[in-house]
């Protein structure tokens, strides 16, 4: 059985907030790990992205949504611990 995640294992977004209700695997099934913004058709939408670039991108999106900079920074600090970025 596939593990169920509460947050995207690439960007950290709560999966319940994903308008696509999750990314898609190569076979068209829903991904239990990644959101629709990060993962489509079994591939990352930004395959060459580094964890630092993802943190900067997500921090910018959070600020656009009205989060103060220090809160946005706090929320993206944990990204290196997510499955996609673990080495």
mmCIF file of N, CA and C in Angstrom:
data_model
loop_
_atom_site.group_PDB
_atom_site.id
_atom_site.type_symbol
_atom_site.label_atom_id
_atom_site.label_comp_id
_atom_site.label_asym_id
_atom_site.label_seq_id
_atom_site.Cartn_x
_atom_site.Cartn_y
_atom_site.Cartn_z
ATOM 1 N N UNK A 1 0.838 -1.195 0.000
ATOM 2 C CA UNK A 1 0.000 0.000 0.000
ATOM 3 C C UNK A 1 0.877 1.250 0.000
ATOM 4 N N UNK A 2 0.527 2.211 -0.840
ATOM 5 C CA UNK A 2 1.297 3.438 -0.957
ATOM 6 C C UNK A 2 1.058 4.332 0.259
ATOM 7 N N UNK A 3 2.131 4.941 0.754
ATOM 8 C CA UNK A 3 2.016 5.841 1.895
ATOM 9 C C UNK A 3 1.198 7.074 1.496
ATOM 10 N N UNK A 4 0.370 7.545 2.403
ATOM 11 C CA UNK A 4 -0.438 8.735 2.143
ATOM 12 C C UNK A 4 0.246 9.934 2.795
ATOM 13 N N UNK A 5 0.479 10.959 1.994
ATOM 14 C CA UNK A 5 1.132 12.179 2.484
ATOM 15 C C UNK A 5 0.114 13.300 2.596
ATOM 16 N N UNK A 6 0.322 14.171 3.571
ATOM 17 C CA UNK A 6 -0.559 15.334 3.732
ATOM 18 C C UNK A 6 -0.080 16.508 2.892
ATOM 19 N N UNK A 7 1.235 16.540 2.626
ATOM 20 C CA UNK A 7 1.821 17.640 1.875
ATOM 21 C C UNK A 7 2.578 17.115 0.666
ATOM 22 N N UNK A 8 2.623 17.931 -0.382
ATOM 23 C CA UNK A 8 3.408 17.591 -1.565
ATOM 24 C C UNK A 8 4.861 17.391 -1.143
ATOM 25 N N UNK A 9 5.469 16.310 -1.611
ATOM 26 C CA UNK A 9 6.838 15.988 -1.226
ATOM 27 C C UNK A 9 7.867 16.682 -2.112
ATOM 28 N N UNK A 10 7.419 17.700 -2.851
ATOM 29 C CA UNK A 10 8.315 18.524 -3.654
ATOM 30 C C UNK A 10 8.261 19.986 -3.186
ATOM 31 N N UNK A 11 7.032 20.536 -3.084
ATOM 32 C CA UNK A 11 6.891 21.961 -2.728
ATOM 33 C C UNK A 11 6.341 22.188 -1.321
ATOM 34 N N UNK A 12 5.785 21.150 -0.696
ATOM 35 C CA UNK A 12 5.276 21.285 0.665
ATOM 36 C C UNK A 12 3.837 21.754 0.773
ATOM 37 N N UNK A 13 3.191 22.039 -0.349
ATOM 38 C CA UNK A 13 1.807 22.509 -0.307
ATOM 39 C C UNK A 13 0.896 21.414 0.260
ATOM 40 N N UNK A 14 -0.057 21.793 1.137
ATOM 41 C CA UNK A 14 -1.019 20.791 1.601
ATOM 42 C C UNK A 14 -1.772 20.209 0.402
ATOM 43 N N UNK A 15 -1.774 18.895 0.279
ATOM 44 C CA UNK A 15 -2.408 18.261 -0.882
ATOM 45 C C UNK A 15 -3.906 18.536 -0.949
ATOM 46 N N UNK A 16 -4.545 18.780 0.208
ATOM 47 C CA UNK A 16 -5.981 19.075 0.182
ATOM 48 C C UNK A 16 -6.270 20.453 -0.430
ATOM 49 N N UNK A 17 -5.245 21.294 -0.565
ATOM 50 C CA UNK A 17 -5.407 22.620 -1.171
ATOM 51 C C UNK A 17 -5.142 22.591 -2.683
ATOM 52 N N UNK A 18 -4.697 21.444 -3.212
ATOM 53 C CA UNK A 18 -4.360 21.325 -4.626
ATOM 54 C C UNK A 18 -5.636 21.294 -5.471
ATOM 55 N N UNK A 19 -5.819 22.282 -6.374
ATOM 56 C CA UNK A 19 -7.029 22.286 -7.206
ATOM 57 C C UNK A 19 -7.136 21.046 -8.100
ATOM 58 N N UNK A 20 -5.991 20.438 -8.441
ATOM 59 C CA UNK A 20 -6.002 19.238 -9.291
ATOM 60 C C UNK A 20 -6.180 17.958 -8.464
ATOM 61 N N UNK A 21 -6.221 18.096 -7.152
ATOM 62 C CA UNK A 21 -6.361 16.952 -6.237
ATOM 63 C C UNK A 21 -5.203 15.968 -6.355
ATOM 64 N N UNK A 22 -4.023 16.459 -6.697
ATOM 65 C CA UNK A 22 -2.829 15.619 -6.777
ATOM 66 C C UNK A 22 -2.256 15.562 -8.172
ATOM 67 N N UNK A 23 -0.967 15.296 -8.246
ATOM 68 C CA UNK A 23 -0.311 15.129 -9.538
ATOM 69 C C UNK A 23 -0.720 13.800 -10.153
ATOM 70 N N UNK A 24 -0.225 13.548 -11.368
ATOM 71 C CA UNK A 24 -0.572 12.308 -12.047
ATOM 72 C C UNK A 24 0.671 11.484 -12.355
ATOM 73 N N UNK A 25 0.532 10.183 -12.187
ATOM 74 C CA UNK A 25 1.595 9.245 -12.532
ATOM 75 C C UNK A 25 1.567 8.987 -14.041
ATOM 76 N N UNK A 26 2.590 8.312 -14.548
ATOM 77 C CA UNK A 26 2.692 8.025 -15.982
ATOM 78 C C UNK A 26 1.481 7.255 -16.503
ATOM 79 N N UNK A 27 0.867 6.411 -15.663
ATOM 80 C CA UNK A 27 -0.294 5.624 -16.095
ATOM 81 C C UNK A 27 -1.623 6.376 -15.949
ATOM 82 N N UNK A 28 -1.549 7.653 -15.542
ATOM 83 C CA UNK A 28 -2.749 8.476 -15.394
ATOM 84 C C UNK A 28 -3.368 8.449 -14.009
ATOM 85 N N UNK A 29 -2.870 7.557 -13.127
ATOM 86 C CA UNK A 29 -3.394 7.504 -11.762
ATOM 87 C C UNK A 29 -2.903 8.712 -10.963
ATOM 88 N N UNK A 30 -3.596 9.000 -9.875
ATOM 89 C CA UNK A 30 -3.208 10.131 -9.021
ATOM 90 C C UNK A 30 -1.967 9.785 -8.196
ATOM 91 N N UNK A 31 -1.082 10.756 -8.061
ATOM 92 C CA UNK A 31 0.095 10.593 -7.221
ATOM 93 C C UNK A 31 -0.293 10.880 -5.777
ATOM 94 N N UNK A 32 0.135 10.014 -4.870
ATOM 95 C CA UNK A 32 -0.137 10.227 -3.442
ATOM 96 C C UNK A 32 0.957 11.080 -2.800
ATOM 97 N N UNK A 33 2.007 11.406 -3.575
ATOM 98 C CA UNK A 33 3.149 12.140 -3.026
ATOM 99 C C UNK A 33 3.249 13.599 -3.477
ATOM 100 N N UNK A 34 2.799 13.883 -4.693
ATOM 101 C CA UNK A 34 3.072 15.195 -5.285
ATOM 102 C C UNK A 34 1.798 15.889 -5.759
ATOM 103 N N UNK A 35 1.828 17.219 -5.745
ATOM 104 C CA UNK A 35 0.688 18.019 -6.197
ATOM 105 C C UNK A 35 0.696 18.156 -7.725
ATOM 106 N N UNK A 36 -0.408 18.640 -8.242
ATOM 107 C CA UNK A 36 -0.557 18.835 -9.679
ATOM 108 C C UNK A 36 0.345 19.912 -10.243
ATOM 109 N N UNK A 37 0.814 20.828 -9.398
ATOM 110 C CA UNK A 37 1.733 21.865 -9.875
ATOM 111 C C UNK A 37 3.137 21.293 -10.097
ATOM 112 N N UNK A 38 3.513 20.309 -9.296
ATOM 113 C CA UNK A 38 4.876 19.770 -9.330
ATOM 114 C C UNK A 38 5.030 18.530 -10.201
ATOM 115 N N UNK A 39 3.959 17.770 -10.368
ATOM 116 C CA UNK A 39 4.096 16.434 -10.961
ATOM 117 C C UNK A 39 2.942 16.144 -11.909
ATOM 118 N N UNK A 40 3.268 15.893 -13.181
ATOM 119 C CA UNK A 40 2.252 15.573 -14.179
ATOM 120 C C UNK A 40 2.770 14.484 -15.107
ATOM 121 N N UNK A 41 1.931 13.504 -15.382
ATOM 122 C CA UNK A 41 2.271 12.405 -16.296
ATOM 123 C C UNK A 41 3.550 11.671 -15.895
ATOM 124 N N UNK A 42 3.753 11.523 -14.585
ATOM 125 C CA UNK A 42 4.901 10.765 -14.095
ATOM 126 C C UNK A 42 6.212 11.510 -14.114
ATOM 127 N N UNK A 43 6.164 12.839 -14.342
ATOM 128 C CA UNK A 43 7.399 13.635 -14.398
ATOM 129 C C UNK A 43 7.222 14.934 -13.623
ATOM 130 N N UNK A 44 8.331 15.429 -13.077
ATOM 131 C CA UNK A 44 8.287 16.734 -12.409
ATOM 132 C C UNK A 44 8.133 17.826 -13.453
ATOM 133 N N UNK A 45 7.317 18.821 -13.145
ATOM 134 C CA UNK A 45 7.101 19.928 -14.077
ATOM 135 C C UNK A 45 8.332 20.825 -14.158
ATOM 136 N N UNK A 46 9.157 20.800 -13.120
ATOM 137 C CA UNK A 46 10.408 21.557 -13.093
ATOM 138 C C UNK A 46 11.537 20.580 -12.737
ATOM 139 N N UNK A 47 11.929 19.716 -13.690
ATOM 140 C CA UNK A 47 12.872 18.633 -13.378
ATOM 141 C C UNK A 47 14.271 19.090 -12.972
ATOM 142 N N UNK A 48 14.694 20.247 -13.428
ATOM 143 C CA UNK A 48 16.051 20.714 -13.136
ATOM 144 C C UNK A 48 16.111 21.653 -11.935
ATOM 145 N N UNK A 49 14.991 21.832 -11.266
ATOM 146 C CA UNK A 49 14.893 22.733 -10.121
ATOM 147 C C UNK A 49 15.698 22.181 -8.933
ATOM 148 N N UNK A 50 16.423 23.068 -8.267
ATOM 149 C CA UNK A 50 17.122 22.684 -7.036
ATOM 150 C C UNK A 50 16.217 22.988 -5.848
ATOM 151 N N UNK A 51 16.552 22.453 -4.703
ATOM 152 C CA UNK A 51 15.736 22.723 -3.516
ATOM 153 C C UNK A 51 15.761 24.220 -3.190
ATOM 154 N N UNK A 52 16.878 24.884 -3.388
ATOM 155 C CA UNK A 52 16.970 26.330 -3.127
ATOM 156 C C UNK A 52 16.055 27.107 -4.073
ATOM 157 N N UNK A 53 16.039 26.708 -5.354
ATOM 158 C CA UNK A 53 15.150 27.374 -6.311
ATOM 159 C C UNK A 53 13.689 27.147 -5.935
ATOM 160 N N UNK A 54 13.369 25.937 -5.476
ATOM 161 C CA UNK A 54 11.993 25.639 -5.061
ATOM 162 C C UNK A 54 11.622 26.476 -3.842
ATOM 163 N N UNK A 55 12.541 26.618 -2.898
ATOM 164 C CA UNK A 55 12.266 27.439 -1.712
ATOM 165 C C UNK A 55 11.998 28.886 -2.124
ATOM 166 N N UNK A 56 12.817 29.424 -3.013
ATOM 167 C CA UNK A 56 12.631 30.812 -3.467
ATOM 168 C C UNK A 56 11.292 30.974 -4.184
ATOM 169 N N UNK A 57 10.965 30.002 -5.045
ATOM 170 C CA UNK A 57 9.714 30.040 -5.795
ATOM 171 C C UNK A 57 8.513 30.001 -4.836
ATOM 172 N N UNK A 58 8.532 29.060 -3.897
ATOM 173 C CA UNK A 58 7.423 28.905 -2.953
ATOM 174 C C UNK A 58 7.296 30.109 -2.025
ATOM 175 N N UNK A 59 8.428 30.648 -1.598
ATOM 176 C CA UNK A 59 8.393 31.831 -0.730
ATOM 177 C C UNK A 59 7.737 32.993 -1.466
ATOM 178 N N UNK A 60 8.074 33.160 -2.743
ATOM 179 C CA UNK A 60 7.456 34.215 -3.554
ATOM 180 C C UNK A 60 5.952 34.018 -3.686
ATOM 181 N N UNK A 61 5.526 32.772 -3.914
ATOM 182 C CA UNK A 61 4.090 32.475 -4.039
ATOM 183 C C UNK A 61 3.362 32.761 -2.728
ATOM 184 N N UNK A 62 3.967 32.369 -1.608
ATOM 185 C CA UNK A 62 3.345 32.616 -0.308
ATOM 186 C C UNK A 62 3.206 34.114 -0.048
ATOM 187 N N UNK A 63 4.225 34.884 -0.424
ATOM 188 C CA UNK A 63 4.156 36.339 -0.237
ATOM 189 C C UNK A 63 3.068 36.947 -1.124
ATOM 190 N N UNK A 64 2.927 36.413 -2.356
ATOM 191 C CA UNK A 64 1.848 36.868 -3.246
ATOM 192 C C UNK A 64 0.484 36.626 -2.603
ATOM 193 N N UNK A 65 0.379 35.538 -1.838
ATOM 194 C CA UNK A 65 -0.876 35.175 -1.186
ATOM 195 C C UNK A 65 -1.104 35.982 0.099
ATOM 196 N N UNK A 66 -0.146 36.831 0.463
ATOM 197 C CA UNK A 66 -0.329 37.694 1.621
ATOM 198 C C UNK A 66 0.391 37.267 2.887
ATOM 199 N N UNK A 67 1.178 36.195 2.810
ATOM 200 C CA UNK A 67 1.943 35.778 3.986
ATOM 201 C C UNK A 67 3.108 36.741 4.201
ATOM 202 N N UNK A 68 3.371 37.164 5.445
ATOM 203 C CA UNK A 68 4.549 37.993 5.709
ATOM 204 C C UNK A 68 5.823 37.221 5.355
ATOM 205 N N UNK A 69 6.870 37.940 4.974
ATOM 206 C CA UNK A 69 8.118 37.318 4.552
ATOM 207 C C UNK A 69 8.687 36.330 5.552
ATOM 208 N N UNK A 70 8.651 36.671 6.847
ATOM 209 C CA UNK A 70 9.249 35.779 7.844
ATOM 210 C C UNK A 70 8.443 34.496 7.989
ATOM 211 N N UNK A 71 7.123 34.579 7.825
ATOM 212 C CA UNK A 71 6.277 33.371 7.882
ATOM 213 C C UNK A 71 6.544 32.508 6.647
ATOM 214 N N UNK A 72 6.613 33.150 5.482
ATOM 215 C CA UNK A 72 6.892 32.420 4.238
ATOM 216 C C UNK A 72 8.241 31.708 4.348
ATOM 217 N N UNK A 73 9.233 32.392 4.897
ATOM 218 C CA UNK A 73 10.555 31.789 5.080
ATOM 219 C C UNK A 73 10.507 30.592 6.014
ATOM 220 N N UNK A 74 9.731 30.717 7.070
ATOM 221 C CA UNK A 74 9.572 29.610 8.020
ATOM 222 C C UNK A 74 8.916 28.408 7.349
ATOM 223 N N UNK A 75 7.888 28.661 6.534
ATOM 224 C CA UNK A 75 7.145 27.575 5.889
ATOM 225 C C UNK A 75 7.991 26.813 4.865
ATOM 226 N N UNK A 76 8.916 27.491 4.192
ATOM 227 C CA UNK A 76 9.733 26.802 3.173
ATOM 228 C C UNK A 76 11.022 26.217 3.753
ATOM 229 N N UNK A 77 11.308 26.508 5.010
ATOM 230 C CA UNK A 77 12.557 26.028 5.622
ATOM 231 C C UNK A 77 12.646 24.503 5.657
ATOM 232 N N UNK A 78 11.518 23.825 5.747
ATOM 233 C CA UNK A 78 11.514 22.370 5.846
ATOM 234 C C UNK A 78 11.581 21.636 4.511
ATOM 235 N N UNK A 79 11.576 22.353 3.387
ATOM 236 C CA UNK A 79 11.573 21.691 2.083
ATOM 237 C C UNK A 79 12.699 20.672 1.888
ATOM 238 N N UNK A 80 13.931 20.930 2.348
ATOM 239 C CA UNK A 80 14.990 19.926 2.134
ATOM 240 C C UNK A 80 14.704 18.572 2.788
ATOM 241 N N UNK A 81 13.755 18.521 3.729
ATOM 242 C CA UNK A 81 13.426 17.256 4.398
ATOM 243 C C UNK A 81 12.387 16.433 3.632
ATOM 244 N N UNK A 82 11.792 17.018 2.596
ATOM 245 C CA UNK A 82 10.762 16.310 1.825
ATOM 246 C C UNK A 82 11.387 15.239 0.930
ATOM 247 N N UNK A 83 10.591 14.232 0.582
ATOM 248 C CA UNK A 83 11.070 13.052 -0.145
ATOM 249 C C UNK A 83 11.842 13.383 -1.424
ATOM 250 N N UNK A 84 11.371 14.366 -2.194
ATOM 251 C CA UNK A 84 12.043 14.683 -3.458
ATOM 252 C C UNK A 84 13.478 15.141 -3.244
ATOM 253 N N UNK A 85 13.741 15.826 -2.161
ATOM 254 C CA UNK A 85 15.040 16.486 -1.956
ATOM 255 C C UNK A 85 15.981 15.687 -1.080
ATOM 256 N N UNK A 86 15.486 14.659 -0.410
ATOM 257 C CA UNK A 86 16.372 13.851 0.448
ATOM 258 C C UNK A 86 17.384 13.122 -0.415
ATOM 259 N N UNK A 87 18.606 13.126 0.022
ATOM 260 C CA UNK A 87 19.672 12.435 -0.735
ATOM 261 C C UNK A 87 19.970 11.111 -0.060
#
